[in-house]
Structure formats: structure tokens, C-alpha cells
Short mmCIF file of C-alpha atoms (C1' of nucleotides) in Angstrom, two decimals:
data_model
loop_
_atom_site.label_atom_id
_atom_site.label_comp_id
_atom_site.label_asym_id
_atom_site.label_seq_id
_atom_site.Cartn_x
_atom_site.Cartn_y
_atom_site.Cartn_z
CA UNK A 14 73.00 -4.75 153.95
CA UNK A 15 70.67 -5.16 151.26
CA UNK A 16 69.91 -3.90 147.11
CA UNK A 17 68.05 -1.94 147.17
CA UNK A 18 64.93 -1.28 144.24
CA UNK A 19 66.63 -0.78 140.17
CA UNK A 20 63.33 1.43 139.62
CA UNK A 21 60.59 3.72 141.20
CA UNK A 22 57.49 1.07 142.17
CA UNK A 23 55.25 4.54 142.05
CA UNK A 24 55.74 5.84 138.95
CA UNK A 25 55.65 1.30 137.60
CA UNK A 26 52.32 2.15 139.10
CA UNK A 27 51.10 5.12 136.45
CA UNK A 28 52.15 2.99 133.90
CA UNK A 29 49.81 -0.34 135.52
CA UNK A 30 47.01 2.55 135.67
CA UNK A 31 47.22 3.31 132.02
CA UNK A 32 47.47 0.12 130.60
CA UNK A 33 43.96 -1.41 132.99
CA UNK A 34 43.06 1.79 132.42
CA UNK A 35 42.71 1.39 129.07
CA UNK A 36 42.21 -2.22 128.09
CA UNK A 37 40.96 -3.70 131.05
CA UNK A 38 41.98 -5.51 133.76
CA UNK A 39 41.12 -8.54 131.86
CA UNK A 40 42.41 -7.75 128.94
CA UNK A 41 45.77 -7.05 130.14
CA UNK A 42 48.72 -9.75 131.12
CA UNK A 43 51.23 -10.43 133.22
CA UNK A 44 53.46 -9.98 130.13
CA UNK A 45 51.51 -6.58 129.45
CA UNK A 46 52.85 -5.09 132.71
CA UNK A 47 56.90 -6.88 132.57
CA UNK A 48 56.73 -5.11 128.62
CA UNK A 49 55.61 -1.99 129.20
CA UNK A 50 57.33 -1.87 132.41
CA UNK A 51 60.37 -3.49 131.28
CA UNK A 52 60.18 -4.79 135.22
CA UNK A 53 60.82 -8.55 135.42
CA UNK A 54 57.99 -10.89 136.92
CA UNK A 55 60.64 -11.39 140.03
CA UNK A 56 60.54 -7.40 141.30
CA UNK A 57 56.08 -7.67 140.19
CA UNK A 58 55.62 -10.36 142.00
CA UNK A 59 58.36 -8.89 145.55
CA UNK A 60 56.72 -5.52 145.38
CA UNK A 61 53.26 -5.48 144.47
CA UNK A 62 51.86 -9.59 145.18
CA UNK A 63 50.05 -11.16 142.06
CA UNK A 64 47.76 -8.97 139.51
CA UNK A 65 44.78 -8.72 141.78
CA UNK A 66 47.11 -6.80 144.48
CA UNK A 67 48.36 -5.29 141.26
CA UNK A 68 44.81 -3.96 140.16
CA UNK A 69 43.97 -3.18 143.40
CA UNK A 70 46.56 -0.61 143.97
CA UNK A 71 46.33 1.22 140.08
CA UNK A 72 42.52 1.83 140.67
CA UNK A 73 43.71 2.66 144.69
CA UNK A 74 46.50 5.44 142.38
CA UNK A 75 43.59 6.55 139.82
CA UNK A 76 41.27 7.64 142.97
CA UNK A 77 44.64 9.45 144.57
CA UNK A 78 46.21 10.53 141.52
CA UNK A 79 43.75 11.64 138.83
CA UNK A 80 39.84 11.26 140.94
CA UNK A 81 40.58 12.86 145.00
CA UNK A 82 42.05 16.48 143.26
CA UNK A 83 39.94 17.29 141.06
CA UNK A 84 36.69 16.43 143.15
CA UNK A 85 38.38 18.37 145.95
CA UNK A 86 38.69 21.36 143.41
CA UNK A 87 34.96 21.82 142.90
CA UNK A 88 34.39 21.02 146.54
CA UNK A 89 36.54 23.87 147.28
CA UNK A 90 35.10 26.04 144.28
CA UNK A 91 33.51 29.19 145.79
CA UNK A 92 31.33 29.88 142.89
CA UNK A 93 28.65 27.11 142.90
CA UNK A 94 26.27 26.19 139.23
CA UNK A 95 29.31 27.05 136.80
CA UNK A 96 32.35 25.15 138.98
CA UNK A 97 30.19 22.13 138.55
CA UNK A 98 29.69 23.13 134.91
CA UNK A 99 33.57 23.81 135.10
CA UNK A 100 33.96 20.12 135.65
CA UNK A 101 31.72 18.14 133.60
CA UNK A 102 33.48 20.29 130.34
CA UNK A 103 36.53 18.71 132.12
CA UNK A 104 35.39 15.85 132.18
CA UNK A 105 33.73 15.81 128.34
CA UNK A 106 36.78 16.84 127.34
CA UNK A 107 39.05 14.25 128.78
CA UNK A 108 36.84 11.09 127.60
CA UNK A 109 36.83 12.21 124.77
CA UNK A 110 39.82 13.52 123.55
CA UNK A 111 43.41 13.55 123.72
CA UNK A 112 45.39 10.95 125.09
CA UNK A 113 42.52 9.54 127.16
CA UNK A 114 39.71 9.35 124.17
CA UNK A 115 37.16 6.52 124.94
CA UNK A 116 39.02 5.37 128.27
CA UNK A 117 36.28 6.36 130.07
CA UNK A 118 37.11 6.09 133.60
CA UNK A 119 39.19 3.21 135.71
CA UNK A 120 36.51 3.49 138.19
CA UNK A 121 33.56 2.86 136.36
CA UNK A 122 35.14 0.30 133.98
CA UNK A 123 35.48 -1.59 137.06
CA UNK A 124 32.08 -1.48 138.09
CA UNK A 125 30.84 -3.28 135.13
CA UNK A 126 34.46 -6.32 135.50
CA UNK A 127 34.06 -8.95 137.22
CA UNK A 128 36.38 -7.25 140.00
CA UNK A 129 33.10 -5.71 141.81
CA UNK A 130 32.46 -8.57 143.44
CA UNK A 131 35.55 -8.37 145.56
CA UNK A 132 35.38 -7.07 148.51
CA UNK A 133 38.38 -4.59 148.23
CA UNK A 134 37.42 -3.43 145.74
CA UNK A 135 34.02 -2.64 145.74
CA UNK A 136 35.49 -0.40 149.28
CA UNK A 137 37.15 1.41 146.69
CA UNK A 138 34.38 1.97 144.64
CA UNK A 139 32.14 3.72 146.96
CA UNK A 140 34.51 5.71 148.46
CA UNK A 141 34.93 6.94 144.96
CA UNK A 142 31.32 6.91 144.71
CA UNK A 143 30.45 8.82 148.06
CA UNK A 144 33.43 11.53 148.14
CA UNK A 145 31.98 12.20 144.39
CA UNK A 146 28.43 13.37 145.78
CA UNK A 147 30.31 15.09 148.81
CA UNK A 148 32.04 17.06 146.48
CA UNK A 149 28.66 17.94 143.75
CA UNK A 150 27.15 18.86 147.15
CA UNK A 151 29.46 21.06 148.69
CA UNK A 152 28.92 22.82 144.91
CA UNK A 153 25.22 22.31 144.67
CA UNK A 154 25.55 23.85 148.43
CA UNK A 155 27.54 26.70 147.51
CA UNK A 156 24.66 27.26 144.57
CA UNK A 157 21.43 27.94 146.58
CA UNK A 158 24.05 30.71 149.09
CA UNK A 159 24.08 31.89 145.98
CA UNK A 160 20.37 31.78 145.10
CA UNK A 161 21.26 29.99 141.90
CA UNK A 162 19.12 27.18 142.15
CA UNK A 163 15.32 26.71 141.56
CA UNK A 164 13.20 25.99 145.52
CA UNK A 165 12.44 22.43 143.90
CA UNK A 166 16.27 21.73 143.58
CA UNK A 167 17.72 19.12 146.73
CA UNK A 168 21.70 19.98 147.68
CA UNK A 169 22.01 15.98 148.69
CA UNK A 170 19.67 14.81 145.61
CA UNK A 171 20.90 16.18 142.91
CA UNK A 172 24.33 15.07 143.97
CA UNK A 173 23.68 11.60 143.62
CA UNK A 174 21.63 12.77 140.64
CA UNK A 175 24.69 14.43 138.69
CA UNK A 176 27.35 11.78 140.18
CA UNK A 177 25.53 9.27 137.80
CA UNK A 178 24.76 11.11 135.24
CA UNK A 179 28.75 11.43 135.27
CA UNK A 180 28.31 7.64 135.43
CA UNK A 181 26.25 7.93 132.01
CA UNK A 182 29.46 10.07 131.16
CA UNK A 183 31.98 8.15 131.78
CA UNK A 184 30.59 4.78 130.34
CA UNK A 185 29.25 6.20 126.85
CA UNK A 186 31.96 8.25 126.25
CA UNK A 187 34.11 4.82 125.97
CA UNK A 188 32.43 3.24 123.81
CA UNK A 189 32.63 6.48 121.07
CA UNK A 190 30.08 9.02 122.80
CA UNK A 191 30.41 12.64 121.18
CA UNK A 192 31.34 15.73 122.68
CA UNK A 193 28.80 17.43 121.68
CA UNK A 194 26.17 15.21 122.69
CA UNK A 195 27.39 14.41 126.46
CA UNK A 196 27.37 18.54 126.57
CA UNK A 197 24.70 19.45 125.35
CA UNK A 198 23.49 16.69 128.21
CA UNK A 199 24.91 17.88 130.93
CA UNK A 200 23.51 21.56 129.73
CA UNK A 201 20.41 19.70 130.01
CA UNK A 202 20.95 18.66 133.80
CA UNK A 203 22.49 22.23 134.39
CA UNK A 204 19.70 23.87 132.65
CA UNK A 205 17.23 21.25 135.01
CA UNK A 206 18.98 22.97 138.75
CA UNK A 207 19.25 26.44 137.54
CA UNK A 208 16.93 29.43 139.02
CA UNK A 209 15.28 31.28 136.70
CA UNK A 210 15.89 34.49 135.40
CA UNK B 25 19.54 -36.99 104.70
CA UNK B 26 21.14 -34.78 107.46
CA UNK B 27 20.57 -34.92 111.21
CA UNK B 28 18.82 -32.03 113.31
CA UNK B 29 20.44 -30.14 116.02
CA UNK B 30 19.17 -32.37 119.16
CA UNK B 31 18.57 -28.99 121.48
CA UNK B 32 17.16 -25.20 121.36
CA UNK B 33 19.76 -23.05 120.43
CA UNK B 34 17.58 -20.02 121.59
CA UNK B 35 17.07 -21.80 125.10
CA UNK B 36 20.52 -22.36 124.90
CA UNK B 37 21.55 -18.65 123.86
CA UNK B 38 19.55 -17.47 127.18
CA UNK B 39 21.44 -19.56 128.72
CA UNK B 40 25.06 -18.44 127.46
CA UNK B 41 22.87 -13.90 128.14
CA UNK B 42 23.11 -15.64 131.95
CA UNK B 43 26.07 -16.30 132.54
CA UNK B 44 27.70 -13.55 130.89
CA UNK B 45 25.64 -10.71 131.80
CA UNK B 46 25.84 -11.06 135.55
CA UNK B 47 30.15 -12.98 135.60
CA UNK B 48 31.30 -10.77 133.05
CA UNK B 49 32.35 -12.46 128.99
CA UNK B 50 35.92 -12.48 130.47
CA UNK B 51 35.02 -14.01 133.32
CA UNK B 52 33.50 -16.87 131.64
CA UNK B 53 34.88 -19.22 129.81
CA UNK B 54 33.54 -21.89 127.42
CA UNK B 55 33.87 -24.65 129.82
CA UNK B 56 31.28 -22.26 132.10
CA UNK B 57 29.21 -22.36 128.77
CA UNK B 58 29.74 -26.57 128.06
CA UNK B 59 28.69 -26.97 132.29
CA UNK B 60 25.32 -24.49 132.25
CA UNK B 61 23.96 -25.33 128.27
CA UNK B 62 24.95 -29.33 128.67
CA UNK B 63 25.96 -29.09 125.45
CA UNK B 64 29.01 -30.74 123.36
CA UNK B 65 32.12 -28.48 122.18
CA UNK B 66 31.42 -29.54 118.86
CA UNK B 67 28.07 -28.37 118.43
CA UNK B 68 28.43 -25.02 120.55
CA UNK B 69 31.17 -24.33 117.46
CA UNK B 70 28.72 -25.50 114.76
CA UNK B 71 26.02 -23.86 115.70
CA UNK B 72 27.08 -19.95 116.96
CA UNK B 73 30.91 -19.53 115.87
CA UNK B 74 33.47 -19.28 118.12
CA UNK B 75 33.39 -17.19 121.82
CA UNK B 76 33.30 -13.69 120.67
CA UNK B 77 30.21 -14.74 117.87
CA UNK B 78 28.54 -16.89 121.28
CA UNK B 79 28.98 -12.44 122.63
CA UNK B 80 27.78 -10.74 119.98
CA UNK B 81 24.62 -13.69 119.81
CA UNK B 82 23.97 -13.35 123.55
CA UNK B 83 24.52 -9.66 123.70
CA UNK B 84 22.39 -9.07 120.37
CA UNK B 85 19.41 -11.57 121.94
CA UNK B 86 19.51 -9.30 125.15
CA UNK B 87 18.92 -6.73 123.49
CA UNK B 88 15.58 -7.60 121.69
CA UNK B 89 14.56 -9.49 124.19
CA UNK B 90 15.44 -7.87 127.44
CA UNK B 91 15.30 -3.96 126.54
CA UNK B 92 13.56 -3.12 123.37
CA UNK B 93 9.99 -4.96 125.16
CA UNK B 94 10.49 -2.26 127.95
CA UNK B 95 12.16 0.39 125.72
CA UNK B 96 8.33 -0.19 123.19
CA UNK B 97 6.35 0.07 125.84
CA UNK B 98 7.88 2.83 127.53
CA UNK B 99 7.43 5.05 124.35
CA UNK B 100 3.69 3.44 123.99
CA UNK B 101 2.48 4.32 127.45
CA UNK B 102 0.53 7.38 127.08
CA UNK B 103 -0.02 8.71 130.27
CA UNK B 104 3.97 10.75 129.96
CA UNK B 105 6.07 11.43 133.16
CA UNK B 106 4.70 8.84 135.20
CA UNK B 107 5.66 6.25 132.73
CA UNK B 108 8.84 7.13 132.56
CA UNK B 109 8.36 7.24 136.51
CA UNK B 110 7.27 3.50 135.84
CA UNK B 111 10.40 2.98 133.76
CA UNK B 112 12.49 3.62 136.58
CA UNK B 113 11.08 1.43 139.20
CA UNK B 114 11.51 -1.53 137.04
CA UNK B 115 14.72 -1.30 136.06
CA UNK B 116 15.28 -0.53 139.81
CA UNK B 117 14.04 -2.75 141.06
CA UNK B 118 15.15 -4.75 138.66
CA UNK B 119 19.53 -4.17 138.97
CA UNK B 120 18.92 -4.43 143.25
CA UNK B 121 15.73 -6.99 143.99
CA UNK B 122 15.29 -10.57 143.03
CA UNK B 123 17.24 -13.01 140.01
CA UNK B 124 19.29 -10.42 138.64
CA UNK B 125 20.77 -8.06 141.28
CA UNK B 126 23.40 -6.86 140.95
CA UNK B 127 23.72 -8.38 137.88
CA UNK B 128 23.66 -4.75 136.02
CA UNK B 129 22.87 -4.89 132.52
CA UNK B 130 25.04 -6.43 130.23
CA UNK B 131 24.96 -3.66 126.90
CA UNK B 132 26.38 -1.27 130.47
CA UNK B 133 28.61 -3.34 131.46
CA UNK B 134 29.65 -4.25 127.58
CA UNK B 135 30.60 -0.13 127.11
CA UNK B 136 33.71 -0.72 129.96
CA UNK B 137 34.62 -3.45 128.70
CA UNK B 138 37.39 -4.61 126.13
CA UNK B 139 35.02 -5.26 123.73
CA UNK B 140 33.54 -2.48 122.81
CA UNK B 141 35.88 -2.25 121.24
CA UNK B 142 34.58 -4.96 118.73
CA UNK B 143 33.06 -2.93 115.72
CA UNK B 144 30.19 -5.58 115.65
CA UNK B 145 30.07 -4.82 119.28
CA UNK B 146 30.12 -1.28 118.89
CA UNK B 147 27.19 -0.76 116.75
CA UNK B 148 25.07 -2.79 118.95
CA UNK B 149 25.60 -0.89 121.70
CA UNK B 150 24.94 2.48 120.18
CA UNK B 151 21.93 0.61 118.39
CA UNK B 152 20.87 0.03 122.20
CA UNK B 153 21.09 3.95 123.40
CA UNK B 154 19.73 4.79 120.23
CA UNK B 155 16.32 2.48 120.95
CA UNK B 156 16.40 4.23 124.71
CA UNK B 157 16.96 7.86 124.13
CA UNK B 158 13.77 8.11 121.33
CA UNK B 159 11.47 5.29 124.19
CA UNK B 160 12.16 8.16 126.93
CA UNK B 161 11.48 11.22 123.91
CA UNK B 162 8.45 9.84 123.07
CA UNK B 163 7.20 9.57 126.09
CA UNK B 164 8.64 13.31 127.41
CA UNK B 165 6.94 14.97 124.41
CA UNK B 166 3.56 13.08 125.59
CA UNK B 167 4.35 14.96 128.89
CA UNK B 168 4.46 17.90 126.60
CA UNK B 169 1.40 17.08 125.37
CA UNK B 170 -0.29 16.37 128.91
CA UNK B 171 1.34 20.39 130.02
CA UNK B 172 3.50 18.25 132.37
CA UNK B 173 7.06 19.40 131.73
CA UNK B 174 8.67 22.82 133.08
CA UNK B 175 8.63 25.29 129.75
CA UNK B 176 12.41 25.11 129.86
CA UNK B 177 12.12 20.80 129.75
CA UNK B 178 13.93 19.98 126.29
CA UNK B 179 13.01 16.16 124.92
CA UNK B 180 15.30 15.52 122.66
CA UNK B 181 17.75 16.95 126.07
CA UNK B 182 15.88 15.63 128.91
CA UNK B 183 15.84 12.23 126.97
CA UNK B 184 19.56 11.74 126.26
CA UNK B 185 19.55 13.12 130.05
CA UNK B 186 17.47 9.65 131.31
CA UNK B 187 19.00 7.72 129.52
CA UNK B 188 23.05 8.52 130.37
CA UNK B 189 20.89 8.65 134.27
CA UNK B 190 19.78 4.63 134.07
CA UNK B 191 23.59 4.06 132.24
CA UNK B 192 24.66 5.25 135.75
CA UNK B 193 21.77 3.33 138.00
CA UNK B 194 22.60 -0.08 136.40
CA UNK B 195 27.39 1.14 137.34
CA UNK B 196 26.14 1.31 140.24
CA UNK B 197 23.57 -1.26 141.04
CA UNK B 198 26.26 -3.32 139.89
CA UNK B 199 28.21 -2.43 142.87
CA UNK B 200 26.09 -2.82 145.04
CA UNK B 201 24.70 0.87 145.09
CA UNK B 202 21.36 0.36 147.01
CA UNK B 203 17.21 0.68 145.73
CA UNK B 204 16.21 3.75 148.15
CA UNK B 205 19.36 5.51 147.06
CA UNK B 206 19.12 5.13 143.51
CA UNK B 207 15.32 5.91 143.46
CA UNK B 208 15.67 9.00 146.09
CA UNK B 209 18.25 10.28 142.56
CA UNK B 210 15.45 9.71 139.78
CA UNK B 211 12.83 10.94 142.02
CA UNK B 212 14.47 14.08 142.00
CA UNK B 213 14.88 13.87 137.95
CA UNK B 214 12.38 13.82 136.91
CA UNK B 215 10.60 17.18 139.17
CA UNK B 216 13.65 18.62 137.99
CA UNK B 217 11.74 18.15 134.29
CA UNK B 218 8.18 18.64 136.01
CA UNK B 219 5.98 21.90 135.37
CA UNK B 220 5.03 23.59 138.95
CA UNK B 221 1.57 23.14 140.58
"C1'" DG C 12 87.06 -6.01 150.32
"C1'" DC C 13 84.00 -9.10 152.50
"C1'" DT C 14 80.02 -10.95 153.77
"C1'" DA C 15 74.86 -10.60 155.22
"C1'" DT C 16 70.19 -9.21 152.09
"C1'" DC C 17 68.00 -7.70 149.01
"C1'" DT C 18 67.03 -7.05 143.67
"C1'" DT C 19 66.87 -8.78 139.10
"C1'" DG C 20 67.12 -12.55 135.24
"C1'" DA C 21 65.89 -16.01 132.84
"C1'" DA C 22 63.49 -19.84 132.58
"C1'" DA C 23 59.64 -23.62 133.90
"C1'" DC C 24 56.10 -24.81 136.04
"C1'" DG C 25 50.62 -26.79 136.40
"C1'" DT C 26 46.63 -25.18 134.90
"C1'" DG C 27 42.77 -23.57 131.75
"C1'" DC C 28 41.59 -21.21 127.68
"C1'" DG C 29 39.60 -21.02 122.67
"C1'" DT C 30 39.77 -23.87 119.17
"C1'" DT C 31 40.35 -27.83 116.11
"C1'" DT C 32 39.62 -33.24 114.99
"C1'" DC C 33 37.23 -36.97 112.69
"C1'" DA C 34 34.78 -41.25 114.66
"C1'" DA C 35 30.36 -42.79 116.48
"C1'" DG C 36 25.28 -42.17 116.35
"C1'" DA C 37 21.08 -39.98 114.18
"C1'" DT C 38 18.24 -38.81 111.23
"C1'" DA C 39 15.28 -37.26 106.30
"C1'" DG C 40 15.10 -39.24 102.51
"C1'" DC C 41 15.18 -43.13 98.58
"C1'" DG D 22 16.69 -49.88 104.69
"C1'" DC D 23 20.75 -48.35 102.67
"C1'" DT D 24 22.64 -44.39 102.33
"C1'" DA D 25 24.19 -39.30 102.02
"C1'" DT D 26 24.68 -35.85 105.16
"C1'" DC D 27 24.83 -33.59 109.47
"C1'" DT D 28 25.14 -33.79 114.80
"C1'" DT D 29 27.70 -35.51 118.88
"C1'" DG D 30 30.98 -36.91 121.89
"C1'" DA D 31 35.63 -37.37 123.85
"C1'" DA D 32 40.02 -36.04 123.99
"C1'" DA D 33 43.32 -33.57 122.37
"C1'" DC D 34 44.89 -29.56 120.64
"C1'" DG D 35 48.94 -25.16 121.26
"C1'" DC D 36 49.09 -21.37 123.55
"C1'" DA D 37 49.12 -17.59 127.23
"C1'" DC D 38 47.97 -16.91 131.22
"C1'" DG D 39 49.62 -16.21 136.71
"C1'" DT D 40 52.61 -17.78 139.07
"C1'" DT D 41 57.10 -20.28 141.76
"C1'" DT D 42 62.13 -20.97 141.46
"C1'" DC D 43 66.61 -19.84 141.75
"C1'" DA D 44 71.02 -18.91 140.81
"C1'" DA D 45 74.08 -14.73 139.40
"C1'" DG D 46 73.29 -9.32 140.27
"C1'" DA D 47 74.06 -5.30 142.87
"C1'" DT D 48 74.20 -2.60 147.19
"C1'" DA D 49 75.09 -0.68 152.07
"C1'" DG D 50 77.39 -1.37 156.75
"C1'" DC D 51 80.64 -3.58 159.25
#
DNA sequence: GCTATCTTGAAACGTGCGTTTCAAGATAGC
DNA sequence: GCTATCTTGAAACGCACGTTTCAAGATAGC
């Protein structure tokens, strides 16, 4: 029978994610992928297809591995506003320090590129947005039950507001926006939703 | 003496702005610029330098011609919160309908690209951010004087919040975020700053 | 261990990129 | 109108891109 693959496609895809994430899709050539993964072009193309399909696979992996676990944790957190505050603290920390500092968010970055016109890419971005909003809404509804919100605050539109704020954090952090300023901004947003007293 | 240019460099640059804005920098080739402007490569290179310098010039023109007038109008508007509401109404309208629908914002898009690592590009993005924040802060301070704000709202951090929100609008609108949802989100943000009664 | 089947390595594919070149064309001063 | 000087047109530059090809190598069933 046939030979088997001499590499781990999943581990390889993780390497590709980091390339596209850090450098951007357009600035990352197939040669870069070959260099970083150690794969041969034959293996690359027979496994993933071409560059566009590789990008789509990387984008999906990013959402599944990076975004969704954080969203789920937020949605299941029973603390309400403190859960949201922690979510943003973690976000800003990841965006401004450590290994991925100034990389932004692969999904947010994808919005700005020419790839966002691609139908399949667009679907991933929409799914990501919906899941982010859903998690934030869950946390806000918990906060409402706990009496943490002002009467005026609506969980649905509040969730979309915080989602757009997260995109803003992702965008500005990639261009060097500092953590202190971002944290202060997020705190102001949460304060504006908080019940007096 | 010498010959003079047979074209208007400023009008040409406006054409280039629209190319980079709509398609993205990476997806726009020099050939696209040649086709759209009718210029010869010789004239292009002798006037602007290379592609990177052309992009920088376009980015500067965008900020000067598109952003700054709107910022200035906002800063000088004496109505307070209604001025901010109009600012966002105009933004969302421009981003979701008409000629530039789904183009996003050239500056926001630049944040996500590999160009945001360029020092000169970064400087333009920082200047844009600072000017946007300043205009929003002026309007918020007017609102404060008019008694339109809650006591908890701080003009400085409120301005940064609204600025990040604007980036969020720019990002999501490029990927097809609908106007109604964006308007609802912005209204929620402004409601959260508004004084009760 | 033979063989069918898939994977891998290395090279080359054609295309389009950003950039340069330079002769021909156009202008303004004398 | 001659000339010095800049602009323009057209072609070519070398290079890197994404992709394809195919023989050599590796595997699992018989």
C-alpha cells in the first residue's frame, strides 16, 4: 500500500498560523512557509492545496484554537463584569507583551486585507464576530442578573459595543498602542456599563 | 530651460489613494497605478519615488484630505453629544453605502498590514489616532460643559473609547458589517455616556 | 521481498512584480 | 530658433512569486 506523511499536518499548520499572523498574508511567501516548516513544496501543495487554501486553513485554526476557548471561558464565567474585565486584561496583555506582542489578531487583520472580499474568508470573520458577541452577551446577561449593570445598559447592544472595542484594541495594538492607555480605555467602557453605587 | 510636468500630481495622488484604499496596498501593483492614472512609469518614479513612498504619500493625503476636515468639524462643533452622534452617523454611512462602501478606512487598514512596521507609516497612524482622540475629547468636553455627560464619564478616556469604537466600525464595515447594527452599537455607546434625565 | 501507492526532493515552470534605462519629445530662457 | 534641461514613452531589467512536474524514496499489504 501507500506511504504515510512524514510530518504532522496540524503542527505544521500552527507554524503557518504564526507566519500569517505576524507578517500578514501578502507579505508571507510560499518560500517563507517552506523555510519555517521544513516541508517541501510538494508536501505543502498535496496536503493543503495552494496558498489561499492554506491561509483559510490557518484562519480556521486560529479561530478554533486561539479565539473559541477564550470566548467559551468568558461565556461560562459566572462573575459577570469581572469576567469581562479579565477577558480584556488578558487580551491587552497578549497583544502588547510576550511572544505575540504587536502581532494584532489574525482575524482583525484579515478584515483589512484584500482577502476579506473572499467569500470563504468572510464567512470565518462573520462566525468569529458572532461568537465573540455571543460570549460577551452571555457575560453581560450574567452581570444583569447580578445587578451589576445600569438599567439603561442593554446586553445585546452592549456586547456589540465591547466586540467593536476589542477590534479597536487589536488594531491599535498592532501599530504600537500602549497597554496602559488601552487598559484605561477599557476600564472606562466597563465603568459606563456599571450600576452606580 | 526645462520641461514642465504634463499632469497634475495632486489629482494623480487622489487616484492612487482610492486604489490603495479599495484594494489594499499589497494587492495593488504598479501596473494598476499606471492603468488608473494614465501615467507612464517614468513619470511615476521621477515624481513620487517607488511604491512605498507612493503609499506613504497616499496615506498622508488621505489623512489630510479625508480625516482631518471631519475631525476639525467635530472639534469645533459646539453641540456636544449630538456632534459626536453626527460624526458616527456620517462615518457609518460612508463606510456602508455610496462610493466607498466596504472600503473601510485607509488608516485602519494600514494598521493590519505589514506596512504598520514601517517607521514613517507608523508615525502617520499615530498622528491620525492622536487627532481623532483630540477631536472627540473636545466634543466631550463641550458635552460636559453643557451638562450632557454622566458624572462618571471622563472626556479623555471617553475619547479613546470612542476612537477605538471608530476603528471597530471601520474594521467590521469592510467585511460587510451592516449599518443598522453599527448604528445601534454606537447609540448604545453614546447612551452610556449620557447624563440621566 | 515484491509491488502498488503515496510522499518527498529538486528543479523548473510561466507570470507578474517593482524598478531602471535611455532615446525621443516638450518646454522656457537667451 | 537654438539649446540646455526636464519629462515622457517604451522596452527591458532581474527577481520572486505561486504552482507544476516527475523521478526517487518510503511504506504497508500480500
